[in-house]
């Protein structure tokens, strides 16, 4: 699959690493071209591109910026018509211990309003960068879930399959409005990891009685 990652920080770098390992055609871009080039150089087969070329040839665009930079990054990415955009952002407060929006909307829904020509999917926002970089197998039969919410069934399935190809469990989480639940879930995960001292080798999941 042709995938472009927008963002070369911890999350973007980890996504590029896992996507390349899974055999996808990966491109990376960032506001700082040197950072994008460094990420590409560290992952054989990955190409760094200019921000304006992010959408070209991409079947899936993964938005790995901060929420505040998300819409501007997408609007400068090129033609988004028919593209699946994966929003991994969380609308965090400055201290990372709260959310700036919620209840009646979500970061994903606001991004979708700004780029209506794209199919926006919420995913990967509940996974720490360290977990993403090290892979989804926690041992003892435990696989880290990636919850996928979006209004397009095709887009949800595509992103779930993408997560599975990277060694994670893609979980269909329904329509995009359910990002209103996934973003607070990420907030709880961040609190447990940092505020409660559990560390970043954790991930939220559900258990089901057989």
N, C-alpha and C. Protein backbone atom coordinates (compact mmCIF):
# COMPACT_ATOMS: atom_id res chain seq x y z
N UNK A 1 0.84 -1.19 0.00
CA UNK A 1 0.00 0.00 0.00
C UNK A 1 0.89 1.25 0.00
N UNK A 2 0.49 2.28 -0.72
CA UNK A 2 1.22 3.54 -0.74
C UNK A 2 0.76 4.41 0.43
N UNK A 3 1.67 4.68 1.36
CA UNK A 3 1.32 5.41 2.58
C UNK A 3 2.28 6.58 2.75
N UNK A 4 1.72 7.74 3.05
CA UNK A 4 2.53 8.90 3.40
C UNK A 4 2.29 9.25 4.86
N UNK A 5 3.35 9.43 5.61
CA UNK A 5 3.28 9.86 7.00
C UNK A 5 3.65 11.33 7.07
N UNK A 6 2.75 12.13 7.60
CA UNK A 6 3.04 13.56 7.81
C UNK A 6 3.47 13.73 9.26
N UNK A 7 4.73 14.02 9.47
CA UNK A 7 5.26 14.18 10.82
C UNK A 7 6.45 13.26 11.03
N UNK A 8 7.52 13.80 11.60
CA UNK A 8 8.74 13.02 11.80
C UNK A 8 9.16 13.00 13.26
N UNK A 9 8.18 13.17 14.16
CA UNK A 9 8.46 13.07 15.59
C UNK A 9 8.46 11.61 16.03
N UNK A 10 8.26 11.38 17.31
CA UNK A 10 8.31 10.01 17.84
C UNK A 10 7.26 9.11 17.22
N UNK A 11 6.02 9.60 17.12
CA UNK A 11 4.96 8.78 16.54
C UNK A 11 5.18 8.58 15.04
N UNK A 12 5.50 9.66 14.34
CA UNK A 12 5.74 9.54 12.91
C UNK A 12 6.88 8.59 12.60
N UNK A 13 7.96 8.71 13.34
CA UNK A 13 9.12 7.84 13.12
C UNK A 13 8.77 6.38 13.37
N UNK A 14 8.01 6.13 14.43
CA UNK A 14 7.63 4.75 14.75
C UNK A 14 6.71 4.17 13.68
N UNK A 15 5.78 4.98 13.19
CA UNK A 15 4.88 4.52 12.13
C UNK A 15 5.65 4.21 10.86
N UNK A 16 6.58 5.08 10.49
CA UNK A 16 7.39 4.83 9.30
C UNK A 16 8.16 3.52 9.45
N UNK A 17 8.74 3.31 10.60
CA UNK A 17 9.50 2.08 10.86
C UNK A 17 8.64 0.83 10.67
N UNK A 18 7.46 0.81 11.28
CA UNK A 18 6.62 -0.38 11.21
C UNK A 18 6.01 -0.56 9.82
N UNK A 19 5.63 0.52 9.17
CA UNK A 19 5.08 0.43 7.82
C UNK A 19 6.12 -0.11 6.84
N UNK A 20 7.35 0.37 6.95
CA UNK A 20 8.42 -0.10 6.07
C UNK A 20 8.70 -1.57 6.31
N UNK A 21 8.74 -1.96 7.57
CA UNK A 21 8.98 -3.37 7.90
C UNK A 21 7.88 -4.27 7.34
N UNK A 22 6.66 -3.73 7.28
CA UNK A 22 5.53 -4.51 6.78
C UNK A 22 5.49 -4.57 5.26
N UNK A 23 6.41 -3.87 4.60
CA UNK A 23 6.51 -3.96 3.16
C UNK A 23 5.71 -2.94 2.37
N UNK A 24 5.21 -1.91 3.03
CA UNK A 24 4.46 -0.87 2.33
C UNK A 24 5.40 0.12 1.64
N UNK A 25 4.85 0.81 0.65
CA UNK A 25 5.60 1.88 0.00
C UNK A 25 5.39 3.15 0.82
N UNK A 26 6.44 3.58 1.49
CA UNK A 26 6.30 4.62 2.51
C UNK A 26 7.05 5.89 2.11
N UNK A 27 6.36 7.01 2.31
CA UNK A 27 6.97 8.32 2.17
C UNK A 27 6.72 9.10 3.46
N UNK A 28 7.62 9.99 3.76
CA UNK A 28 7.49 10.78 4.99
C UNK A 28 7.76 12.23 4.67
N UNK A 29 7.01 13.11 5.31
CA UNK A 29 7.23 14.53 5.15
C UNK A 29 7.09 15.20 6.51
N UNK A 30 7.64 16.38 6.63
CA UNK A 30 7.56 17.13 7.88
C UNK A 30 7.81 18.59 7.60
N UNK A 31 7.41 19.42 8.55
CA UNK A 31 7.65 20.86 8.42
C UNK A 31 9.15 21.14 8.34
N UNK A 32 9.94 20.33 9.07
CA UNK A 32 11.40 20.41 9.02
C UNK A 32 11.91 19.34 8.07
N UNK A 33 12.35 19.71 6.85
CA UNK A 33 12.78 18.71 5.88
C UNK A 33 13.92 17.82 6.36
N UNK A 34 14.81 18.37 7.18
CA UNK A 34 15.94 17.59 7.67
C UNK A 34 15.48 16.44 8.55
N UNK A 35 14.44 16.67 9.35
CA UNK A 35 13.92 15.60 10.20
C UNK A 35 13.29 14.50 9.34
N UNK A 36 12.56 14.88 8.31
CA UNK A 36 11.96 13.89 7.42
C UNK A 36 13.05 13.08 6.72
N UNK A 37 14.09 13.75 6.28
CA UNK A 37 15.18 13.06 5.60
C UNK A 37 15.90 12.10 6.54
N UNK A 38 16.05 12.49 7.80
CA UNK A 38 16.71 11.62 8.77
C UNK A 38 15.89 10.36 9.03
N UNK A 39 14.56 10.52 9.12
CA UNK A 39 13.69 9.35 9.32
C UNK A 39 13.75 8.43 8.11
N UNK A 40 13.72 9.01 6.93
CA UNK A 40 13.81 8.21 5.71
C UNK A 40 15.13 7.46 5.63
N UNK A 41 16.22 8.13 5.97
CA UNK A 41 17.54 7.52 5.90
C UNK A 41 17.68 6.34 6.85
N UNK A 42 16.94 6.39 7.96
CA UNK A 42 17.02 5.32 8.96
C UNK A 42 16.17 4.10 8.61
N UNK A 43 15.38 4.21 7.53
CA UNK A 43 14.46 3.13 7.16
C UNK A 43 14.60 2.84 5.66
N UNK A 44 15.31 1.77 5.31
CA UNK A 44 15.54 1.47 3.90
C UNK A 44 14.24 1.41 3.09
N UNK A 45 14.26 2.05 1.92
CA UNK A 45 13.10 2.04 1.04
C UNK A 45 12.15 3.19 1.25
N UNK A 46 12.35 3.96 2.32
CA UNK A 46 11.47 5.10 2.62
C UNK A 46 12.00 6.35 1.93
N UNK A 47 11.09 7.16 1.41
CA UNK A 47 11.46 8.38 0.70
C UNK A 47 10.93 9.60 1.45
N UNK A 48 11.77 10.60 1.60
CA UNK A 48 11.33 11.89 2.16
C UNK A 48 10.83 12.77 1.03
N UNK A 49 9.69 13.44 1.23
CA UNK A 49 9.11 14.31 0.21
C UNK A 49 8.76 15.67 0.80
N UNK A 50 8.54 16.63 -0.08
CA UNK A 50 8.13 17.96 0.36
C UNK A 50 6.70 17.90 0.90
N UNK A 51 6.34 18.77 1.84
CA UNK A 51 4.98 18.75 2.37
C UNK A 51 3.90 18.86 1.30
N UNK A 52 4.15 19.64 0.25
CA UNK A 52 3.17 19.81 -0.81
C UNK A 52 2.96 18.58 -1.67
N UNK A 53 3.86 17.60 -1.56
CA UNK A 53 3.75 16.36 -2.33
C UNK A 53 3.22 15.20 -1.49
N UNK A 54 2.76 15.48 -0.28
CA UNK A 54 2.36 14.41 0.64
C UNK A 54 1.22 13.56 0.09
N UNK A 55 0.26 14.20 -0.56
CA UNK A 55 -0.92 13.46 -1.02
C UNK A 55 -0.69 12.72 -2.33
N UNK A 56 0.29 13.15 -3.12
CA UNK A 56 0.53 12.56 -4.43
C UNK A 56 0.82 11.06 -4.30
N UNK A 57 0.08 10.24 -5.02
CA UNK A 57 0.25 8.78 -5.07
C UNK A 57 -0.17 8.06 -3.79
N UNK A 58 -0.48 8.78 -2.74
CA UNK A 58 -0.80 8.13 -1.47
C UNK A 58 -2.22 7.58 -1.46
N UNK A 59 -2.36 6.34 -1.04
CA UNK A 59 -3.68 5.77 -0.79
C UNK A 59 -4.14 6.12 0.61
N UNK A 60 -3.18 6.15 1.52
CA UNK A 60 -3.45 6.48 2.92
C UNK A 60 -2.45 7.54 3.36
N UNK A 61 -2.95 8.56 4.03
CA UNK A 61 -2.11 9.59 4.62
C UNK A 61 -2.28 9.52 6.13
N UNK A 62 -1.19 9.34 6.85
CA UNK A 62 -1.26 9.27 8.30
C UNK A 62 -0.79 10.60 8.87
N UNK A 63 -1.66 11.24 9.63
CA UNK A 63 -1.41 12.56 10.19
C UNK A 63 -0.78 12.41 11.57
N UNK A 64 0.54 12.55 11.63
CA UNK A 64 1.27 12.35 12.87
C UNK A 64 1.86 13.65 13.38
N UNK A 65 1.04 14.70 13.33
CA UNK A 65 1.43 16.01 13.88
C UNK A 65 0.71 16.20 15.21
N UNK A 66 0.94 17.32 15.85
CA UNK A 66 0.10 17.71 16.96
C UNK A 66 -1.25 18.16 16.44
N UNK A 67 -2.28 18.12 17.28
CA UNK A 67 -3.61 18.51 16.83
C UNK A 67 -3.63 19.95 16.31
N UNK A 68 -2.91 20.84 16.98
CA UNK A 68 -2.92 22.24 16.58
C UNK A 68 -2.36 22.48 15.19
N UNK A 69 -1.52 21.58 14.71
CA UNK A 69 -0.90 21.72 13.40
C UNK A 69 -1.58 20.88 12.33
N UNK A 70 -2.59 20.11 12.71
CA UNK A 70 -3.14 19.08 11.82
C UNK A 70 -3.78 19.64 10.56
N UNK A 71 -4.70 20.58 10.72
CA UNK A 71 -5.44 21.08 9.56
C UNK A 71 -4.52 21.78 8.58
N UNK A 72 -3.61 22.60 9.08
CA UNK A 72 -2.68 23.30 8.19
C UNK A 72 -1.82 22.31 7.43
N UNK A 73 -1.38 21.24 8.09
CA UNK A 73 -0.55 20.23 7.43
C UNK A 73 -1.31 19.55 6.32
N UNK A 74 -2.57 19.24 6.56
CA UNK A 74 -3.38 18.58 5.53
C UNK A 74 -3.68 19.52 4.36
N UNK A 75 -3.99 20.76 4.67
CA UNK A 75 -4.34 21.70 3.61
C UNK A 75 -3.16 22.01 2.70
N UNK A 76 -1.94 21.78 3.20
CA UNK A 76 -0.76 22.02 2.37
C UNK A 76 -0.24 20.74 1.72
N UNK A 77 -0.98 19.64 1.88
CA UNK A 77 -0.48 18.33 1.43
C UNK A 77 -0.79 18.01 -0.02
N UNK A 78 -1.65 18.81 -0.66
CA UNK A 78 -2.03 18.52 -2.03
C UNK A 78 -3.47 18.04 -2.11
N UNK A 79 -3.81 17.41 -3.23
CA UNK A 79 -5.19 16.98 -3.49
C UNK A 79 -5.57 15.79 -2.60
N UNK A 80 -6.55 15.99 -1.73
CA UNK A 80 -6.96 14.95 -0.78
C UNK A 80 -8.19 14.18 -1.24
N UNK A 81 -8.70 14.46 -2.41
CA UNK A 81 -9.90 13.78 -2.88
C UNK A 81 -9.68 12.28 -2.98
N UNK A 82 -10.56 11.51 -2.30
CA UNK A 82 -10.46 10.06 -2.34
C UNK A 82 -9.40 9.47 -1.44
N UNK A 83 -8.65 10.31 -0.74
CA UNK A 83 -7.60 9.81 0.14
C UNK A 83 -8.18 9.43 1.51
N UNK A 84 -7.63 8.40 2.09
CA UNK A 84 -7.95 8.06 3.48
C UNK A 84 -6.93 8.79 4.36
N UNK A 85 -7.43 9.60 5.27
CA UNK A 85 -6.57 10.33 6.21
C UNK A 85 -6.74 9.72 7.59
N UNK A 86 -5.66 9.24 8.16
CA UNK A 86 -5.68 8.64 9.50
C UNK A 86 -5.23 9.69 10.50
N UNK A 87 -6.15 10.10 11.36
CA UNK A 87 -5.86 11.09 12.39
C UNK A 87 -5.44 10.37 13.66
N UNK A 88 -4.18 10.56 14.06
CA UNK A 88 -3.70 9.92 15.29
C UNK A 88 -3.60 10.92 16.43
N UNK A 89 -4.07 12.17 16.22
CA UNK A 89 -3.86 13.23 17.19
C UNK A 89 -4.78 13.10 18.41
N UNK A 90 -4.37 13.76 19.46
CA UNK A 90 -5.21 13.95 20.65
C UNK A 90 -5.17 15.43 21.02
N UNK A 91 -6.33 16.06 21.29
CA UNK A 91 -6.36 17.49 21.59
C UNK A 91 -5.98 17.76 23.04
N UNK A 92 -4.70 17.67 23.33
CA UNK A 92 -4.22 17.71 24.71
C UNK A 92 -3.97 19.13 25.20
N UNK A 93 -4.14 19.31 26.50
CA UNK A 93 -3.77 20.57 27.13
C UNK A 93 -2.24 20.66 27.21
N UNK A 94 -1.74 21.81 27.60
CA UNK A 94 -0.29 22.04 27.61
C UNK A 94 0.45 21.08 28.53
N UNK A 95 -0.21 20.63 29.61
CA UNK A 95 0.46 19.71 30.53
C UNK A 95 0.19 18.24 30.20
N UNK A 96 -0.51 17.98 29.10
CA UNK A 96 -0.82 16.63 28.62
C UNK A 96 -1.76 15.85 29.53
N UNK A 97 -2.33 16.50 30.50
CA UNK A 97 -3.17 15.80 31.46
C UNK A 97 -4.66 16.07 31.25
N UNK A 98 -5.04 16.69 30.15
CA UNK A 98 -6.44 16.96 29.87
C UNK A 98 -6.66 17.15 28.38
N UNK A 99 -7.93 17.27 27.99
CA UNK A 99 -8.30 17.49 26.60
C UNK A 99 -8.88 18.89 26.44
N UNK A 100 -8.63 19.49 25.29
CA UNK A 100 -9.12 20.84 25.05
C UNK A 100 -10.52 20.85 24.44
N UNK A 101 -10.95 19.75 23.84
CA UNK A 101 -12.30 19.63 23.30
C UNK A 101 -12.83 18.24 23.61
N UNK A 102 -14.15 18.08 23.53
CA UNK A 102 -14.74 16.78 23.79
C UNK A 102 -16.24 16.88 23.99
N UNK A 103 -16.87 15.76 24.30
CA UNK A 103 -18.31 15.63 24.53
C UNK A 103 -19.13 15.82 23.26
N UNK A 104 -19.15 17.03 22.69
CA UNK A 104 -19.99 17.31 21.54
C UNK A 104 -19.24 17.20 20.22
N UNK A 105 -17.93 17.06 20.28
CA UNK A 105 -17.13 16.90 19.07
C UNK A 105 -15.81 16.25 19.47
N UNK A 106 -14.91 16.13 18.50
CA UNK A 106 -13.61 15.51 18.75
C UNK A 106 -12.60 16.10 17.79
N UNK A 107 -11.34 15.87 18.04
CA UNK A 107 -10.31 16.34 17.11
C UNK A 107 -10.55 15.78 15.72
N UNK A 108 -10.87 14.48 15.64
CA UNK A 108 -11.07 13.83 14.35
C UNK A 108 -12.23 14.46 13.58
N UNK A 109 -13.32 14.76 14.28
CA UNK A 109 -14.48 15.36 13.61
C UNK A 109 -14.18 16.77 13.12
N UNK A 110 -13.42 17.53 13.89
CA UNK A 110 -13.06 18.88 13.48
C UNK A 110 -12.13 18.84 12.27
N UNK A 111 -11.21 17.90 12.25
CA UNK A 111 -10.32 17.73 11.09
C UNK A 111 -11.14 17.33 9.87
N UNK A 112 -12.10 16.42 10.06
CA UNK A 112 -12.94 15.97 8.94
C UNK A 112 -13.75 17.13 8.35
N UNK A 113 -14.22 18.04 9.20
CA UNK A 113 -14.95 19.22 8.71
C UNK A 113 -14.06 20.10 7.86
N UNK A 114 -12.79 20.18 8.22
CA UNK A 114 -11.86 21.06 7.53
C UNK A 114 -11.42 20.50 6.18
N UNK A 115 -11.45 19.15 6.03
CA UNK A 115 -11.04 18.53 4.76
C UNK A 115 -12.13 17.54 4.33
N UNK A 116 -13.31 18.03 3.95
CA UNK A 116 -14.43 17.14 3.64
C UNK A 116 -14.20 16.26 2.42
N UNK A 117 -13.22 16.58 1.59
CA UNK A 117 -12.95 15.77 0.42
C UNK A 117 -12.22 14.47 0.76
N UNK A 118 -11.70 14.35 1.96
CA UNK A 118 -10.98 13.15 2.40
C UNK A 118 -11.88 12.27 3.26
N UNK A 119 -11.48 11.02 3.42
CA UNK A 119 -12.17 10.08 4.31
C UNK A 119 -11.33 9.98 5.58
N UNK A 120 -11.77 10.66 6.63
CA UNK A 120 -10.99 10.74 7.86
C UNK A 120 -11.32 9.57 8.78
N UNK A 121 -10.29 8.96 9.30
CA UNK A 121 -10.41 7.82 10.22
C UNK A 121 -9.58 8.13 11.46
N UNK A 122 -10.13 7.84 12.61
CA UNK A 122 -9.37 7.97 13.86
C UNK A 122 -8.72 6.63 14.17
N UNK A 123 -7.42 6.61 14.42
CA UNK A 123 -6.74 5.36 14.75
C UNK A 123 -5.36 5.67 15.33
N UNK A 124 -4.80 4.71 16.05
CA UNK A 124 -3.45 4.78 16.62
C UNK A 124 -3.30 5.81 17.73
N UNK A 125 -4.35 6.57 18.07
CA UNK A 125 -4.19 7.62 19.07
C UNK A 125 -4.07 7.08 20.49
N UNK A 126 -4.42 5.82 20.71
CA UNK A 126 -4.31 5.23 22.05
C UNK A 126 -3.03 4.41 22.23
N UNK A 127 -2.13 4.50 21.25
CA UNK A 127 -0.89 3.71 21.29
C UNK A 127 0.30 4.64 21.51
N UNK A 128 1.07 4.39 22.56
CA UNK A 128 2.26 5.19 22.81
C UNK A 128 3.29 4.96 21.71
N UNK A 129 4.12 5.97 21.45
CA UNK A 129 5.15 5.86 20.43
C UNK A 129 6.11 4.71 20.72
N UNK A 130 6.44 4.49 21.99
CA UNK A 130 7.35 3.39 22.33
C UNK A 130 6.74 2.04 21.98
N UNK A 131 5.46 1.87 22.26
CA UNK A 131 4.78 0.63 21.92
C UNK A 131 4.73 0.46 20.41
N UNK A 132 4.43 1.53 19.72
CA UNK A 132 4.36 1.49 18.26
C UNK A 132 5.71 1.10 17.67
N UNK A 133 6.77 1.68 18.20
CA UNK A 133 8.11 1.40 17.67
C UNK A 133 8.56 -0.03 17.94
N UNK A 134 8.14 -0.58 19.08
CA UNK A 134 8.60 -1.92 19.46
C UNK A 134 7.70 -3.02 18.93
N UNK A 135 6.52 -2.68 18.44
CA UNK A 135 5.63 -3.68 17.86
C UNK A 135 4.47 -4.04 18.76
N UNK A 136 3.46 -4.65 18.15
CA UNK A 136 2.20 -4.91 18.85
C UNK A 136 2.12 -6.20 19.63
N UNK A 137 3.15 -7.03 19.59
CA UNK A 137 3.13 -8.31 20.31
C UNK A 137 3.65 -8.11 21.72
N UNK A 138 2.75 -8.22 22.70
CA UNK A 138 3.14 -8.08 24.10
C UNK A 138 3.46 -9.43 24.75
N UNK A 139 3.41 -10.51 23.97
CA UNK A 139 3.67 -11.83 24.51
C UNK A 139 2.45 -12.42 25.18
N UNK A 140 2.50 -13.71 25.49
CA UNK A 140 1.39 -14.41 26.13
C UNK A 140 0.08 -14.24 25.37
N UNK A 141 0.18 -14.17 24.05
CA UNK A 141 -1.03 -14.04 23.24
C UNK A 141 -1.66 -12.67 23.24
N UNK A 142 -0.98 -11.68 23.80
CA UNK A 142 -1.53 -10.32 23.86
C UNK A 142 -1.04 -9.48 22.68
N UNK A 143 -1.99 -8.95 21.93
CA UNK A 143 -1.66 -8.07 20.81
C UNK A 143 -2.29 -6.70 21.05
N UNK A 144 -1.52 -5.67 20.89
CA UNK A 144 -2.00 -4.31 21.13
C UNK A 144 -3.10 -3.96 20.12
N UNK A 145 -4.26 -3.51 20.61
CA UNK A 145 -5.33 -3.13 19.69
C UNK A 145 -5.16 -1.71 19.15
N UNK A 146 -5.58 -1.53 17.91
CA UNK A 146 -5.69 -0.20 17.32
C UNK A 146 -7.16 0.01 17.01
N UNK A 147 -7.81 0.91 17.73
CA UNK A 147 -9.23 1.18 17.55
C UNK A 147 -9.41 2.11 16.36
N UNK A 148 -10.30 1.73 15.45
CA UNK A 148 -10.46 2.43 14.18
C UNK A 148 -11.89 2.96 14.07
N UNK A 149 -12.05 4.27 14.04
CA UNK A 149 -13.37 4.89 13.94
C UNK A 149 -13.43 5.76 12.70
N UNK A 150 -14.51 5.63 11.93
CA UNK A 150 -14.67 6.44 10.74
C UNK A 150 -16.03 6.20 10.11
N UNK A 151 -16.49 7.14 9.32
CA UNK A 151 -17.82 7.01 8.72
C UNK A 151 -17.82 6.20 7.44
N UNK A 152 -16.65 5.91 6.90
CA UNK A 152 -16.53 5.09 5.69
C UNK A 152 -16.12 3.68 6.08
N UNK A 153 -16.97 2.70 5.75
CA UNK A 153 -16.62 1.32 6.07
C UNK A 153 -15.37 0.89 5.31
N UNK A 154 -15.25 1.34 4.07
CA UNK A 154 -14.06 1.01 3.28
C UNK A 154 -12.80 1.55 3.95
N UNK A 155 -12.87 2.79 4.41
CA UNK A 155 -11.70 3.40 5.04
C UNK A 155 -11.36 2.69 6.35
N UNK A 156 -12.39 2.38 7.15
CA UNK A 156 -12.13 1.67 8.41
C UNK A 156 -11.45 0.34 8.15
N UNK A 157 -11.95 -0.41 7.18
CA UNK A 157 -11.38 -1.72 6.89
C UNK A 157 -9.95 -1.60 6.38
N UNK A 158 -9.71 -0.59 5.55
CA UNK A 158 -8.35 -0.38 5.03
C UNK A 158 -7.37 -0.10 6.16
N UNK A 159 -7.76 0.75 7.10
CA UNK A 159 -6.88 1.11 8.20
C UNK A 159 -6.72 -0.06 9.17
N UNK A 160 -7.79 -0.81 9.41
CA UNK A 160 -7.68 -2.00 10.26
C UNK A 160 -6.72 -3.01 9.64
N UNK A 161 -6.80 -3.20 8.33
CA UNK A 161 -5.88 -4.11 7.64
C UNK A 161 -4.44 -3.59 7.70
N UNK A 162 -4.29 -2.28 7.60
CA UNK A 162 -2.96 -1.68 7.70
C UNK A 162 -2.36 -1.93 9.08
N UNK A 163 -3.17 -1.74 10.12
CA UNK A 163 -2.70 -2.00 11.48
C UNK A 163 -2.31 -3.47 11.65
N UNK A 164 -3.13 -4.37 11.11
CA UNK A 164 -2.84 -5.81 11.20
C UNK A 164 -1.54 -6.15 10.50
N UNK A 165 -1.29 -5.53 9.35
CA UNK A 165 -0.06 -5.82 8.61
C UNK A 165 1.18 -5.42 9.41
N UNK A 166 1.00 -4.47 10.33
CA UNK A 166 2.11 -3.99 11.16
C UNK A 166 2.23 -4.76 12.47
N UNK A 167 1.37 -5.77 12.66
CA UNK A 167 1.46 -6.59 13.86
C UNK A 167 0.55 -6.19 14.98
N UNK A 168 -0.42 -5.29 14.71
CA UNK A 168 -1.38 -4.86 15.72
C UNK A 168 -2.75 -5.45 15.40
N UNK A 169 -3.67 -5.36 16.33
CA UNK A 169 -5.03 -5.85 16.11
C UNK A 169 -5.92 -4.67 15.76
N UNK A 170 -6.45 -4.65 14.55
CA UNK A 170 -7.35 -3.58 14.14
C UNK A 170 -8.76 -3.85 14.65
N UNK A 171 -9.30 -2.94 15.44
CA UNK A 171 -10.62 -3.10 16.04
C UNK A 171 -11.57 -2.05 15.46
N UNK A 172 -12.65 -2.51 14.82
CA UNK A 172 -13.65 -1.60 14.25
C UNK A 172 -14.39 -0.92 15.40
N UNK A 173 -14.24 0.41 15.50
CA UNK A 173 -14.85 1.18 16.59
C UNK A 173 -16.01 2.03 16.10
N UNK A 174 -16.55 1.73 14.91
CA UNK A 174 -17.74 2.41 14.45
C UNK A 174 -17.48 3.77 13.83
N UNK A 175 -18.50 4.63 13.87
CA UNK A 175 -18.46 5.92 13.19
C UNK A 175 -17.46 6.90 13.79
N UNK A 176 -17.21 7.96 13.05
CA UNK A 176 -16.18 8.92 13.46
C UNK A 176 -16.55 9.61 14.77
N UNK A 177 -17.84 9.72 15.07
CA UNK A 177 -18.21 10.37 16.34
C UNK A 177 -17.68 9.60 17.54
N UNK A 178 -17.34 8.35 17.36
CA UNK A 178 -16.80 7.57 18.48
C UNK A 178 -15.36 7.97 18.81
N UNK A 179 -14.78 8.84 17.98
CA UNK A 179 -13.51 9.45 18.37
C UNK A 179 -13.67 10.25 19.66
N UNK A 180 -14.90 10.65 19.96
CA UNK A 180 -15.17 11.36 21.23
C UNK A 180 -14.88 10.47 22.43
N UNK A 181 -14.91 9.16 22.23
CA UNK A 181 -14.56 8.22 23.29
C UNK A 181 -13.09 7.84 23.23
N UNK A 182 -12.56 7.70 22.01
CA UNK A 182 -11.18 7.26 21.86
C UNK A 182 -10.18 8.30 22.35
N UNK A 183 -10.50 9.57 22.16
CA UNK A 183 -9.57 10.60 22.61
C UNK A 183 -9.47 10.68 24.14
N UNK A 184 -10.58 10.61 24.89
CA UNK A 184 -10.44 10.51 26.35
C UNK A 184 -9.77 9.22 26.79
N UNK A 185 -9.97 8.13 26.05
CA UNK A 185 -9.28 6.89 26.38
C UNK A 185 -7.77 7.08 26.28
N UNK A 186 -7.36 7.80 25.24
CA UNK A 186 -5.93 8.12 25.12
C UNK A 186 -5.47 8.98 26.28
N UNK A 187 -6.33 9.91 26.71
CA UNK A 187 -5.99 10.75 27.86
C UNK A 187 -5.77 9.93 29.11
N UNK A 188 -6.61 8.91 29.33
CA UNK A 188 -6.43 8.03 30.48
C UNK A 188 -5.13 7.25 30.35
N UNK A 189 -4.84 6.78 29.14
CA UNK A 189 -3.60 6.04 28.93
C UNK A 189 -2.38 6.92 29.23
N UNK A 190 -2.44 8.18 28.82
CA UNK A 190 -1.35 9.11 29.10
C UNK A 190 -1.22 9.35 30.60
N UNK A 191 -2.36 9.50 31.29
CA UNK A 191 -2.29 9.69 32.75
C UNK A 191 -1.65 8.47 33.42
N UNK A 192 -2.09 7.28 33.04
CA UNK A 192 -1.53 6.07 33.65
C UNK A 192 -0.04 5.94 33.36
N UNK A 193 0.33 6.27 32.12
CA UNK A 193 1.73 6.12 31.74
C UNK A 193 2.65 7.11 32.44
N UNK A 194 2.21 8.36 32.52
CA UNK A 194 3.05 9.42 33.07
C UNK A 194 2.62 9.88 34.45
N UNK A 195 1.32 10.20 34.59
CA UNK A 195 0.85 10.70 35.87
C UNK A 195 0.90 9.67 36.98
N UNK A 196 0.55 8.41 36.66
CA UNK A 196 0.53 7.35 37.67
C UNK A 196 1.80 6.51 37.68
N UNK A 197 2.71 6.82 36.75
CA UNK A 197 4.01 6.15 36.77
C UNK A 197 4.05 4.74 36.21
N UNK A 198 3.08 4.35 35.41
CA UNK A 198 3.09 3.01 34.84
C UNK A 198 4.12 2.86 33.73
N UNK A 199 4.57 3.96 33.16
CA UNK A 199 5.49 3.89 32.04
C UNK A 199 4.75 3.78 30.71
N UNK A 200 5.50 3.78 29.63
CA UNK A 200 4.89 3.83 28.31
C UNK A 200 4.79 2.48 27.61
N UNK A 201 5.12 1.40 28.29
CA UNK A 201 4.94 0.06 27.71
C UNK A 201 3.57 -0.49 28.09
N UNK A 202 2.54 0.32 27.86
CA UNK A 202 1.16 -0.07 28.19
C UNK A 202 0.26 0.30 27.02
N UNK A 203 -0.91 -0.32 26.99
CA UNK A 203 -1.90 0.00 25.97
C UNK A 203 -3.27 -0.41 26.46
N UNK A 204 -4.32 0.38 26.20
CA UNK A 204 -5.68 0.00 26.61
C UNK A 204 -6.22 -1.09 25.73
N UNK A 205 -6.98 -2.00 26.33
CA UNK A 205 -7.61 -3.07 25.56
C UNK A 205 -8.90 -3.47 26.25
N UNK A 206 -9.66 -4.37 25.61
CA UNK A 206 -10.86 -4.93 26.20
C UNK A 206 -10.68 -6.44 26.28
N UNK A 207 -11.25 -7.05 27.33
CA UNK A 207 -11.24 -8.50 27.41
C UNK A 207 -12.68 -8.99 27.26
N UNK A 208 -12.82 -10.16 26.68
CA UNK A 208 -14.14 -10.71 26.38
C UNK A 208 -14.21 -12.13 26.93
N UNK A 209 -15.23 -12.36 27.72
CA UNK A 209 -15.42 -13.72 28.26
C UNK A 209 -15.80 -14.66 27.13
N UNK A 210 -15.14 -15.78 27.05
CA UNK A 210 -15.41 -16.77 26.00
C UNK A 210 -16.59 -17.66 26.37
